Amino acid sequence: MQTIVTERLILREFRFQDASDVFEYAKREDVGPYAGWKPHESIEETERIVASFIASGEVWAIQLKNDNKVIGSIGLHHDELRNNLSSRSIGYVISPFYKSKGYAKEAVFALLHHAFFELNIDMVSGYHFPNNYASKRVLLTCGFKYEGTIKNAIELYDGQLIDRCCYIFEKEKFTQRHT
């Protein structure tokens, strides 16, 4: 996994010692449910999640450059809605203590650049739930194009069926804008 450095952030492989920073935001009721996962109930649960991030090789820690604090995560995952080896799905979370500062946009843009120019991926999709306005804003600000909404697309941890709003960004469009 390649480390990616931006103006204010370092996107890097997770380390086991990151669990306390992750638990700080992952235990909150205003974080996980907006992304489809239940708030973490213990540091041990967070340690297991961080271990799964390390094992997957597809999730980066979002670390602040100036104080080495992990403030979120971002990943490029297999897009289960597309059977295409040259597409990935981006997912991210930022601690509410660091929202509205442009960190999510900065991380998404950096990972898009990495996906298109380093990994040679043709398309990156992004999804959010209808009530996740912050994620919608990040996707649109970064240049994703709205594709549509899939009704009752996913079952949440609490059994609720929820829609998924779908967006894409194609390499060709990214290259036109950023070269």
Tab-separated table of N, CA and C in Angstrom:
chain	number	residue	atom	x	y	z
A	1	MET	N	0.850	-1.176	0.000
A	1	MET	CA	0.000	0.000	0.000
A	1	MET	C	0.896	1.240	0.000
A	2	GLN	N	0.643	2.081	-0.963
A	2	GLN	CA	1.449	3.284	-1.116
A	2	GLN	C	0.962	4.384	-0.173
A	3	THR	N	1.883	5.074	0.468
A	3	THR	CA	1.557	6.246	1.278
A	3	THR	C	1.337	7.417	0.333
A	4	ILE	N	0.286	8.188	0.599
A	4	ILE	CA	-0.078	9.334	-0.238
A	4	ILE	C	-0.040	10.576	0.648
A	5	VAL	N	0.693	11.578	0.210
A	5	VAL	CA	0.845	12.796	0.998
A	5	VAL	C	0.177	13.956	0.266
A	6	THR	N	-0.629	14.707	1.013
A	6	THR	CA	-1.277	15.907	0.473
A	6	THR	C	-0.750	17.111	1.250
A	7	GLU	N	-1.359	18.242	1.003
A	7	GLU	CA	-0.926	19.455	1.690
A	7	GLU	C	-1.024	19.339	3.207
A	8	ARG	N	-2.128	18.739	3.704
A	8	ARG	CA	-2.353	18.678	5.149
A	8	ARG	C	-2.453	17.278	5.716
A	9	LEU	N	-2.472	16.266	4.834
A	9	LEU	CA	-2.755	14.903	5.268
A	9	LEU	C	-1.706	13.911	4.801
A	10	ILE	N	-1.662	12.794	5.511
A	10	ILE	CA	-0.914	11.615	5.078
A	10	ILE	C	-1.915	10.466	5.053
A	11	LEU	N	-2.085	9.864	3.878
A	11	LEU	CA	-2.910	8.664	3.756
A	11	LEU	C	-1.936	7.503	3.794
A	12	ARG	N	-2.069	6.670	4.796
A	12	ARG	CA	-1.084	5.614	5.015
A	12	ARG	C	-1.754	4.347	5.505
A	13	GLU	N	-0.981	3.270	5.509
A	13	GLU	CA	-1.473	2.007	6.033
A	13	GLU	C	-1.815	2.169	7.521
A	14	PHE	N	-2.874	1.521	7.944
A	14	PHE	CA	-3.225	1.542	9.357
A	14	PHE	C	-2.184	0.799	10.173
A	15	ARG	N	-2.042	1.200	11.438
A	15	ARG	CA	-1.202	0.521	12.425
A	15	ARG	C	-2.086	0.156	13.612
A	16	PHE	N	-1.706	-0.890	14.338
A	16	PHE	CA	-2.519	-1.309	15.483
A	16	PHE	C	-2.689	-0.190	16.504
A	17	GLN	N	-1.680	0.640	16.679
A	17	GLN	CA	-1.765	1.724	17.664
A	17	GLN	C	-2.727	2.837	17.256
A	18	ASP	N	-3.279	2.781	16.037
A	18	ASP	CA	-4.267	3.769	15.598
A	18	ASP	C	-5.647	3.521	16.215
A	19	ALA	N	-5.839	2.382	16.840
A	19	ALA	CA	-7.163	2.004	17.341
A	19	ALA	C	-7.743	3.049	18.296
A	20	SER	N	-6.938	3.657	19.142
A	20	SER	CA	-7.505	4.630	20.091
A	20	SER	C	-8.026	5.872	19.376
A	21	ASP	N	-7.316	6.345	18.348
A	21	ASP	CA	-7.815	7.480	17.564
A	21	ASP	C	-9.113	7.108	16.845
A	22	VAL	N	-9.166	5.908	16.289
A	22	VAL	CA	-10.361	5.467	15.566
A	22	VAL	C	-11.530	5.312	16.537
A	23	PHE	N	-11.299	4.714	17.684
A	23	PHE	CA	-12.366	4.507	18.655
A	23	PHE	C	-12.974	5.837	19.097
A	24	GLU	N	-12.143	6.876	19.178
A	24	GLU	CA	-12.613	8.199	19.597
A	24	GLU	C	-13.790	8.684	18.747
A	25	TYR	N	-13.755	8.408	17.428
A	25	TYR	CA	-14.885	8.830	16.594
A	25	TYR	C	-15.832	7.679	16.244
A	26	ALA	N	-15.338	6.451	16.187
A	26	ALA	CA	-16.172	5.318	15.770
A	26	ALA	C	-17.219	4.933	16.818
A	27	LYS	N	-17.041	5.339	18.050
A	27	LYS	CA	-18.020	5.023	19.099
A	27	LYS	C	-19.207	5.982	19.086
A	28	ARG	N	-19.128	7.039	18.319
A	28	ARG	CA	-20.150	8.083	18.330
A	28	ARG	C	-21.375	7.705	17.489
A	29	GLU	N	-22.536	8.083	17.970
A	29	GLU	CA	-23.796	7.817	17.274
A	29	GLU	C	-23.935	8.629	15.982
A	30	ASP	N	-23.166	9.705	15.840
A	30	ASP	CA	-23.273	10.560	14.657
A	30	ASP	C	-22.225	10.236	13.599
A	31	VAL	N	-21.642	9.029	13.651
A	31	VAL	CA	-20.631	8.644	12.660
A	31	VAL	C	-21.054	7.375	11.918
A	32	GLY	N	-20.942	6.245	12.542
A	32	GLY	CA	-21.174	4.957	11.892
A	32	GLY	C	-22.511	4.803	11.203
A	33	PRO	N	-23.617	5.154	11.855
A	33	PRO	CA	-24.913	4.965	11.206
A	33	PRO	C	-25.045	5.686	9.859
A	34	TYR	N	-24.340	6.785	9.667
A	34	TYR	CA	-24.390	7.492	8.384
A	34	TYR	C	-23.630	6.736	7.290
A	35	ALA	N	-22.798	5.800	7.706
A	35	ALA	CA	-22.052	4.982	6.745
A	35	ALA	C	-22.536	3.534	6.733
A	36	GLY	N	-23.496	3.219	7.583
A	36	GLY	CA	-24.077	1.883	7.564
A	36	GLY	C	-23.553	0.923	8.606
A	37	TRP	N	-22.724	1.394	9.525
A	37	TRP	CA	-22.228	0.501	10.574
A	37	TRP	C	-22.581	1.057	11.956
A	38	LYS	N	-22.743	0.119	12.882
A	38	LYS	CA	-23.116	0.523	14.236
A	38	LYS	C	-21.915	1.137	14.955
A	39	PRO	N	-22.197	2.053	15.864
A	39	PRO	CA	-21.101	2.623	16.648
A	39	PRO	C	-20.333	1.521	17.384
A	40	HIS	N	-19.025	1.684	17.455
A	40	HIS	CA	-18.197	0.695	18.151
A	40	HIS	C	-18.515	0.736	19.639
A	41	GLU	N	-18.609	-0.441	20.235
A	41	GLU	CA	-18.976	-0.537	21.644
A	41	GLU	C	-17.773	-0.667	22.572
A	42	SER	N	-16.600	-0.993	22.019
A	42	SER	CA	-15.412	-1.162	22.864
A	42	SER	C	-14.155	-0.932	22.043
A	43	ILE	N	-13.080	-0.658	22.733
A	43	ILE	CA	-11.790	-0.499	22.048
A	43	ILE	C	-11.381	-1.821	21.398
A	44	GLU	N	-11.783	-2.936	21.983
A	44	GLU	CA	-11.456	-4.250	21.405
A	44	GLU	C	-12.134	-4.427	20.039
A	45	GLU	N	-13.360	-3.961	19.939
A	45	GLU	CA	-14.050	-4.012	18.644
A	45	GLU	C	-13.297	-3.168	17.614
A	46	THR	N	-12.888	-1.976	18.006
A	46	THR	CA	-12.128	-1.108	17.106
A	46	THR	C	-10.803	-1.757	16.728
A	47	GLU	N	-10.152	-2.401	17.660
A	47	GLU	CA	-8.887	-3.093	17.350
A	47	GLU	C	-9.106	-4.166	16.285
A	48	ARG	N	-10.223	-4.889	16.373
A	48	ARG	CA	-10.531	-5.907	15.350
A	48	ARG	C	-10.770	-5.262	13.983
A	49	ILE	N	-11.460	-4.123	13.971
A	49	ILE	CA	-11.721	-3.410	12.716
A	49	ILE	C	-10.408	-2.907	12.114
A	50	VAL	N	-9.561	-2.325	12.933
A	50	VAL	CA	-8.258	-1.843	12.445
A	50	VAL	C	-7.445	-3.015	11.900
A	51	ALA	N	-7.476	-4.149	12.579
A	51	ALA	CA	-6.769	-5.342	12.082
A	51	ALA	C	-7.324	-5.764	10.719
A	52	SER	N	-8.642	-5.647	10.540
A	52	SER	CA	-9.222	-6.007	9.233
A	52	SER	C	-8.805	-5.007	8.156
A	53	PHE	N	-8.666	-3.735	8.513
A	53	PHE	CA	-8.166	-2.741	7.555
A	53	PHE	C	-6.745	-3.096	7.124
A	54	ILE	N	-5.921	-3.469	8.085
A	54	ILE	CA	-4.534	-3.830	7.787
A	54	ILE	C	-4.496	-5.049	6.879
A	55	ALA	N	-5.302	-6.045	7.190
A	55	ALA	CA	-5.328	-7.281	6.398
A	55	ALA	C	-5.849	-7.052	4.988
A	56	SER	N	-6.793	-6.138	4.827
A	56	SER	CA	-7.411	-5.929	3.505
A	56	SER	C	-6.469	-5.267	2.511
A	57	GLY	N	-5.608	-4.388	2.993
A	57	GLY	CA	-4.715	-3.666	2.099
A	57	GLY	C	-5.423	-2.658	1.204
A	58	GLU	N	-6.669	-2.307	1.551
A	58	GLU	CA	-7.401	-1.365	0.701
A	58	GLU	C	-7.972	-0.177	1.470
A	59	VAL	N	-7.591	-0.035	2.739
A	59	VAL	CA	-8.077	1.083	3.553
A	59	VAL	C	-6.881	1.840	4.126
A	60	TRP	N	-6.859	3.140	3.878
A	60	TRP	CA	-5.807	4.015	4.367
A	60	TRP	C	-6.285	4.752	5.614
A	61	ALA	N	-5.393	4.982	6.549
A	61	ALA	CA	-5.652	5.892	7.664
A	61	ALA	C	-5.481	7.307	7.130
A	62	ILE	N	-6.364	8.196	7.538
A	62	ILE	CA	-6.223	9.613	7.206
A	62	ILE	C	-5.605	10.268	8.435
A	63	GLN	N	-4.363	10.676	8.281
A	63	GLN	CA	-3.590	11.226	9.401
A	63	GLN	C	-3.286	12.692	9.133
A	64	LEU	N	-3.439	13.521	10.151
A	64	LEU	CA	-3.034	14.917	10.037
A	64	LEU	C	-1.515	14.996	9.999
A	65	LYS	N	-0.984	15.788	9.111
A	65	LYS	CA	0.472	15.957	9.004
A	65	LYS	C	1.052	16.625	10.245
A	66	ASN	N	0.339	17.633	10.751
A	66	ASN	CA	0.924	18.467	11.804
A	66	ASN	C	0.955	17.837	13.188
A	67	ASP	N	0.128	16.790	13.454
A	67	ASP	CA	0.186	16.210	14.789
A	67	ASP	C	0.056	14.684	14.825
A	68	ASN	N	0.128	14.044	13.674
A	68	ASN	CA	0.124	12.576	13.569
A	68	ASN	C	-1.154	11.909	14.069
A	69	LYS	N	-2.239	12.657	14.196
A	69	LYS	CA	-3.503	12.095	14.668
A	69	LYS	C	-4.277	11.503	13.495
A	70	VAL	N	-4.804	10.298	13.692
A	70	VAL	CA	-5.673	9.679	12.694
A	70	VAL	C	-7.076	10.242	12.899
A	71	ILE	N	-7.600	10.883	11.835
A	71	ILE	CA	-8.907	11.549	11.933
A	71	ILE	C	-9.967	10.869	11.061
A	72	GLY	N	-9.601	9.764	10.425
A	72	GLY	CA	-10.571	9.063	9.594
A	72	GLY	C	-9.925	7.950	8.797
A	73	SER	N	-10.712	7.431	7.862
A	73	SER	CA	-10.206	6.378	6.973
A	73	SER	C	-10.792	6.586	5.586
A	74	ILE	N	-10.100	6.021	4.616
A	74	ILE	CA	-10.559	6.086	3.231
A	74	ILE	C	-10.109	4.816	2.532
A	75	GLY	N	-10.979	4.277	1.701
A	75	GLY	CA	-10.632	3.023	1.042
A	75	GLY	C	-11.085	2.965	-0.391
A	76	LEU	N	-10.408	2.123	-1.151
A	76	LEU	CA	-10.802	1.765	-2.514
A	76	LEU	C	-11.169	0.296	-2.467
A	77	HIS	N	-12.437	0.010	-2.649
A	77	HIS	CA	-12.958	-1.341	-2.486
A	77	HIS	C	-13.486	-1.888	-3.801
A	78	HIS	N	-13.628	-3.205	-3.851
A	78	HIS	CA	-14.321	-3.827	-4.969
A	78	HIS	C	-15.731	-3.245	-5.005
A	79	ASP	N	-16.172	-2.832	-6.168
A	79	ASP	CA	-17.525	-2.290	-6.306
A	79	ASP	C	-18.478	-3.442	-6.571
A	80	GLU	N	-19.237	-3.826	-5.548
A	80	GLU	CA	-20.114	-4.998	-5.659
A	80	GLU	C	-21.245	-4.802	-6.656
A	81	LEU	N	-21.496	-3.573	-7.090
A	81	LEU	CA	-22.558	-3.327	-8.072
A	81	LEU	C	-22.047	-3.341	-9.511
A	82	ARG	N	-20.739	-3.433	-9.677
A	82	ARG	CA	-20.168	-3.457	-11.021
A	82	ARG	C	-19.219	-4.650	-11.130
A	83	ASN	N	-19.417	-5.443	-12.133
A	83	ASN	CA	-18.555	-6.601	-12.345
A	83	ASN	C	-17.451	-6.218	-13.317
A	84	ASN	N	-16.610	-5.313	-12.877
A	84	ASN	CA	-15.580	-4.750	-13.738
A	84	ASN	C	-14.285	-4.663	-12.936
A	85	LEU	N	-13.258	-5.300	-13.432
A	85	LEU	CA	-11.983	-5.301	-12.707
A	85	LEU	C	-11.325	-3.935	-12.691
A	86	SER	N	-11.733	-3.045	-13.591
A	86	SER	CA	-11.109	-1.736	-13.654
A	86	SER	C	-11.966	-0.649	-13.003
A	87	SER	N	-12.766	-1.035	-12.035
A	87	SER	CA	-13.505	-0.028	-11.271
A	87	SER	C	-13.381	-0.358	-9.790
A	88	ARG	N	-13.460	0.673	-8.992
A	88	ARG	CA	-13.424	0.537	-7.544
A	88	ARG	C	-14.468	1.462	-6.945
A	89	SER	N	-14.797	1.225	-5.707
A	89	SER	CA	-15.722	2.061	-4.963
A	89	SER	C	-14.949	2.739	-3.835
A	90	ILE	N	-15.151	4.023	-3.699
A	90	ILE	CA	-14.458	4.776	-2.657
A	90	ILE	C	-15.375	4.921	-1.447
A	91	GLY	N	-14.817	4.782	-0.278
A	91	GLY	CA	-15.552	4.972	0.966
A	91	GLY	C	-14.666	5.713	1.949
A	92	TYR	N	-15.254	6.555	2.761
A	92	TYR	CA	-14.454	7.368	3.671
A	92	TYR	C	-15.272	7.770	4.880
A	93	VAL	N	-14.573	8.091	5.932
A	93	VAL	CA	-15.191	8.637	7.141
A	93	VAL	C	-14.197	9.612	7.764
A	94	ILE	N	-14.724	10.712	8.261
A	94	ILE	CA	-13.918	11.725	8.958
A	94	ILE	C	-14.529	11.928	10.336
A	95	SER	N	-13.683	12.003	11.331
A	95	SER	CA	-14.146	12.285	12.691
A	95	SER	C	-14.961	13.579	12.694
A	96	PRO	N	-16.075	13.603	13.425
A	96	PRO	CA	-16.872	14.834	13.488
A	96	PRO	C	-16.103	16.012	14.086
A	97	PHE	N	-15.031	15.730	14.817
A	97	PHE	CA	-14.208	16.800	15.375
A	97	PHE	C	-13.414	17.533	14.290
A	98	TYR	N	-13.354	16.947	13.078
A	98	TYR	CA	-12.555	17.510	11.987
A	98	TYR	C	-13.370	17.749	10.719
A	99	LYS	N	-14.696	17.707	10.849
A	99	LYS	CA	-15.562	17.945	9.688
A	99	LYS	C	-15.570	19.416	9.309
A	100	SER	N	-15.980	19.663	8.073
A	100	SER	CA	-16.140	21.023	7.528
A	100	SER	C	-14.822	21.780	7.441
A	101	LYS	N	-13.731	21.055	7.311
A	101	LYS	CA	-12.419	21.672	7.146
A	101	LYS	C	-11.785	21.285	5.806
A	102	GLY	N	-12.535	20.538	4.978
A	102	GLY	CA	-12.035	20.136	3.667
A	102	GLY	C	-11.158	18.902	3.667
A	103	TYR	N	-11.034	18.219	4.810
A	103	TYR	CA	-10.164	17.038	4.866
A	103	TYR	C	-10.701	15.879	4.023
A	104	ALA	N	-12.010	15.652	4.047
A	104	ALA	CA	-12.573	14.550	3.255
A	104	ALA	C	-12.343	14.811	1.776
A	105	LYS	N	-12.622	16.015	1.331
A	105	LYS	CA	-12.408	16.374	-0.074
A	105	LYS	C	-10.937	16.193	-0.464
A	106	GLU	N	-10.035	16.625	0.371
A	106	GLU	CA	-8.602	16.505	0.105
A	106	GLU	C	-8.187	15.038	0.000
A	107	ALA	N	-8.700	14.205	0.893
A	107	ALA	CA	-8.370	12.779	0.879
A	107	ALA	C	-8.977	12.084	-0.340
A	108	VAL	N	-10.237	12.384	-0.655
A	108	VAL	CA	-10.896	11.767	-1.811
A	108	VAL	C	-10.165	12.148	-3.092
A	109	PHE	N	-9.867	13.413	-3.247
A	109	PHE	CA	-9.167	13.857	-4.456
A	109	PHE	C	-7.817	13.144	-4.597
A	110	ALA	N	-7.071	13.024	-3.505
A	110	ALA	CA	-5.767	12.349	-3.545
A	110	ALA	C	-5.916	10.877	-3.913
A	111	LEU	N	-6.937	10.224	-3.382
A	111	LEU	CA	-7.132	8.805	-3.690
A	111	LEU	C	-7.628	8.612	-5.123
A	112	LEU	N	-8.419	9.547	-5.627
A	112	LEU	CA	-8.816	9.491	-7.037
A	112	LEU	C	-7.591	9.582	-7.939
A	113	HIS	N	-6.716	10.514	-7.641
A	113	HIS	CA	-5.481	10.666	-8.418
A	113	HIS	C	-4.681	9.364	-8.388
A	114	HIS	N	-4.564	8.778	-7.219
A	114	HIS	CA	-3.845	7.510	-7.062
A	114	HIS	C	-4.523	6.401	-7.870
A	115	ALA	N	-5.843	6.321	-7.781
A	115	ALA	CA	-6.586	5.265	-8.488
A	115	ALA	C	-6.420	5.381	-9.996
A	116	PHE	N	-6.532	6.586	-10.511
A	116	PHE	CA	-6.504	6.765	-11.957
A	116	PHE	C	-5.096	6.730	-12.542
A	117	PHE	N	-4.119	7.307	-11.849
A	117	PHE	CA	-2.785	7.427	-12.436
A	117	PHE	C	-1.780	6.395	-11.943
A	118	GLU	N	-1.969	5.874	-10.734
A	118	GLU	CA	-1.034	4.866	-10.225
A	118	GLU	C	-1.575	3.446	-10.425
A	119	LEU	N	-2.860	3.257	-10.169
A	119	LEU	CA	-3.463	1.932	-10.278
A	119	LEU	C	-4.112	1.693	-11.648
A	120	ASN	N	-4.219	2.741	-12.448
A	120	ASN	CA	-4.788	2.668	-13.796
A	120	ASN	C	-6.223	2.130	-13.797
A	121	ILE	N	-7.001	2.568	-12.845
A	121	ILE	CA	-8.413	2.207	-12.750
A	121	ILE	C	-9.193	3.139	-13.679
A	122	ASP	N	-10.212	2.607	-14.335
A	122	ASP	CA	-10.992	3.393	-15.303
A	122	ASP	C	-12.137	4.184	-14.678
A	123	MET	N	-12.679	3.688	-13.562
A	123	MET	CA	-13.835	4.343	-12.966
A	123	MET	C	-13.842	4.114	-11.457
A	124	VAL	N	-14.232	5.158	-10.731
A	124	VAL	CA	-14.407	5.060	-9.277
A	124	VAL	C	-15.845	5.477	-8.968
A	125	SER	N	-16.523	4.637	-8.215
A	125	SER	CA	-17.882	4.949	-7.791
A	125	SER	C	-17.861	5.407	-6.339
A	126	GLY	N	-18.911	6.092	-5.974
A	126	GLY	CA	-19.099	6.517	-4.594
A	126	GLY	C	-20.567	6.393	-4.253
A	127	TYR	N	-20.866	6.008	-3.040
A	127	TYR	CA	-22.244	5.805	-2.604
A	127	TYR	C	-22.465	6.515	-1.277
A	128	HIS	N	-23.697	6.958	-1.069
A	128	HIS	CA	-24.074	7.460	0.248
A	128	HIS	C	-25.538	7.158	0.474
A	129	PHE	N	-25.939	7.183	1.723
A	129	PHE	CA	-27.339	7.019	2.074
A	129	PHE	C	-28.032	8.371	1.913
A	130	PRO	N	-29.327	8.380	1.646
A	130	PRO	CA	-30.027	9.642	1.384
A	130	PRO	C	-29.874	10.708	2.470
A	131	ASN	N	-29.721	10.314	3.717
A	131	ASN	CA	-29.605	11.298	4.802
A	131	ASN	C	-28.167	11.751	5.070
A	132	ASN	N	-27.211	11.268	4.292
A	132	ASN	CA	-25.806	11.632	4.508
A	132	ASN	C	-25.426	12.780	3.570
A	133	TYR	N	-25.874	13.964	3.933
A	133	TYR	CA	-25.664	15.142	3.091
A	133	TYR	C	-24.195	15.538	3.007
A	134	ALA	N	-23.431	15.289	4.057
A	134	ALA	CA	-22.009	15.635	4.037
A	134	ALA	C	-21.274	14.805	2.992
A	135	SER	N	-21.572	13.518	2.931
A	135	SER	CA	-20.921	12.660	1.942
A	135	SER	C	-21.333	13.046	0.526
A	136	LYS	N	-22.598	13.362	0.352
A	136	LYS	CA	-23.076	13.821	-0.959
A	136	LYS	C	-22.306	15.061	-1.395
A	137	ARG	N	-22.145	16.002	-0.491
A	137	ARG	CA	-21.433	17.242	-0.796
A	137	ARG	C	-19.982	16.968	-1.192
A	138	VAL	N	-19.328	16.047	-0.502
A	138	VAL	CA	-17.939	15.708	-0.837
A	138	VAL	C	-17.861	15.121	-2.243
A	139	LEU	N	-18.738	14.163	-2.536
A	139	LEU	CA	-18.708	13.530	-3.857
A	139	LEU	C	-18.943	14.553	-4.968
A	140	LEU	N	-19.933	15.390	-4.812
A	140	LEU	CA	-20.235	16.382	-5.847
A	140	LEU	C	-19.116	17.415	-5.970
A	141	THR	N	-18.579	17.851	-4.846
A	141	THR	CA	-17.487	18.835	-4.873
A	141	THR	C	-16.252	18.273	-5.568
A	142	CYS	N	-16.016	16.978	-5.401
A	142	CYS	CA	-14.848	16.350	-6.034
A	142	CYS	C	-15.075	16.066	-7.518
A	143	GLY	N	-16.304	16.192	-8.002
A	143	GLY	CA	-16.565	16.019	-9.423
A	143	GLY	C	-17.272	14.749	-9.823
A	144	PHE	N	-17.759	13.975	-8.860
A	144	PHE	CA	-18.505	12.770	-9.190
A	144	PHE	C	-19.819	13.153	-9.870
A	145	LYS	N	-20.290	12.284	-10.751
A	145	LYS	CA	-21.564	12.478	-11.458
A	145	LYS	C	-22.607	11.550	-10.846
A	146	TYR	N	-23.758	12.110	-10.517
A	146	TYR	CA	-24.862	11.328	-9.949
A	146	TYR	C	-25.396	10.373	-11.003
A	147	GLU	N	-25.515	9.094	-10.637
A	147	GLU	CA	-26.047	8.071	-11.538
A	147	GLU	C	-27.497	7.718	-11.221
A	148	GLY	N	-27.847	7.706	-9.959
A	148	GLY	CA	-29.202	7.343	-9.580
A	148	GLY	C	-29.241	6.803	-8.168
A	149	THR	N	-30.442	6.440	-7.736
A	149	THR	CA	-30.641	5.897	-6.398
A	149	THR	C	-31.214	4.490	-6.515
A	150	ILE	N	-30.617	3.573	-5.801
A	150	ILE	CA	-31.110	2.202	-5.755
A	150	ILE	C	-31.964	2.076	-4.497
A	151	LYS	N	-33.228	1.765	-4.683
A	151	LYS	CA	-34.160	1.659	-3.567
A	151	LYS	C	-33.926	0.367	-2.783
A	152	ASN	N	-34.006	0.484	-1.461
A	152	ASN	CA	-33.847	-0.675	-0.567
A	152	ASN	C	-32.625	-1.512	-0.931
A	153	ALA	N	-31.518	-0.844	-1.152
A	153	ALA	CA	-30.320	-1.480	-1.681
A	153	ALA	C	-29.519	-2.260	-0.653
A	154	ILE	N	-29.625	-1.877	0.595
A	154	ILE	CA	-28.745	-2.485	1.589
A	154	ILE	C	-29.491	-2.627	2.912
A	155	GLU	N	-29.185	-3.708	3.601
A	155	GLU	CA	-29.749	-3.910	4.932
A	155	GLU	C	-28.707	-3.487	5.956
A	156	LEU	N	-29.091	-2.583	6.841
A	156	LEU	CA	-28.182	-2.076	7.858
A	156	LEU	C	-28.053	-3.055	9.014
A	157	TYR	N	-27.139	-2.767	9.902
A	157	TYR	CA	-26.873	-3.601	11.075
A	157	TYR	C	-28.106	-3.777	11.963
A	158	ASP	N	-29.056	-2.832	11.873
A	158	ASP	CA	-30.263	-2.916	12.698
A	158	ASP	C	-31.455	-3.518	11.946
A	159	GLY	N	-31.216	-4.038	10.732
A	159	GLY	CA	-32.261	-4.673	9.934
A	159	GLY	C	-33.023	-3.741	9.010
A	160	GLN	N	-32.784	-2.452	9.126
A	160	GLN	CA	-33.470	-1.469	8.284
A	160	GLN	C	-32.957	-1.552	6.844
A	161	LEU	N	-33.886	-1.506	5.878
A	161	LEU	CA	-33.515	-1.423	4.471
A	161	LEU	C	-33.388	0.045	4.101
A	162	ILE	N	-32.320	0.376	3.368
A	162	ILE	CA	-32.077	1.778	3.044
A	162	ILE	C	-31.613	1.915	1.598
A	163	ASP	N	-31.925	3.059	1.016
A	163	ASP	CA	-31.522	3.358	-0.357
A	163	ASP	C	-30.041	3.722	-0.403
A	164	ARG	N	-29.460	3.582	-1.598
A	164	ARG	CA	-28.078	4.028	-1.835
A	164	ARG	C	-28.077	4.960	-3.036
A	165	CYS	N	-27.521	6.121	-2.849
A	165	CYS	CA	-27.360	7.084	-3.934
A	165	CYS	C	-26.002	6.813	-4.581
A	166	CYS	N	-25.994	6.683	-5.911
A	166	CYS	CA	-24.813	6.233	-6.641
A	166	CYS	C	-24.211	7.355	-7.490
A	167	TYR	N	-22.886	7.432	-7.477
A	167	TYR	CA	-22.136	8.426	-8.245
A	167	TYR	C	-20.950	7.727	-8.902
A	168	ILE	N	-20.470	8.305	-9.998
A	168	ILE	CA	-19.256	7.780	-10.628
A	168	ILE	C	-18.332	8.924	-11.023
A	169	PHE	N	-17.068	8.561	-11.145
A	169	PHE	CA	-16.069	9.465	-11.726
A	169	PHE	C	-15.234	8.600	-12.652
A	170	GLU	N	-15.192	8.970	-13.920
A	170	GLU	CA	-14.440	8.204	-14.903
A	170	GLU	C	-13.071	8.823	-15.109
A	171	LYS	N	-12.088	7.976	-15.355
A	171	LYS	CA	-10.712	8.418	-15.520
A	171	LYS	C	-10.600	9.488	-16.603
A	172	GLU	N	-11.294	9.288	-17.701
A	172	GLU	CA	-11.227	10.239	-18.808
A	172	GLU	C	-11.637	11.642	-18.366
A	173	LYS	N	-12.720	11.725	-17.586
A	173	LYS	CA	-13.201	13.022	-17.088
A	173	LYS	C	-12.217	13.625	-16.089
A	174	PHE	N	-11.660	12.793	-15.244
A	174	PHE	CA	-10.688	13.253	-14.256
A	174	PHE	C	-9.449	13.803	-14.970
A	175	THR	N	-8.997	13.069	-15.979
A	175	THR	CA	-7.808	13.475	-16.728
A	175	THR	C	-8.045	14.804	-17.439
A	176	GLN	N	-9.224	15.005	-17.989
A	176	GLN	CA	-9.541	16.266	-18.664
A	176	GLN	C	-9.480	17.438	-17.698
A	177	ARG	N	-9.895	17.220	-16.470
A	177	ARG	CA	-9.947	18.294	-15.487
A	177	ARG	C	-8.618	18.549	-14.784
A	178	HIS	N	-7.784	17.507	-14.659
A	178	HIS	CA	-6.643	17.612	-13.746
A	178	HIS	C	-5.292	17.291	-14.372
A	179	THR	N	-5.151	17.540	-15.659
A	179	THR	CA	-3.821	17.382	-16.277
A	179	THR	C	-3.447	18.620	-17.042
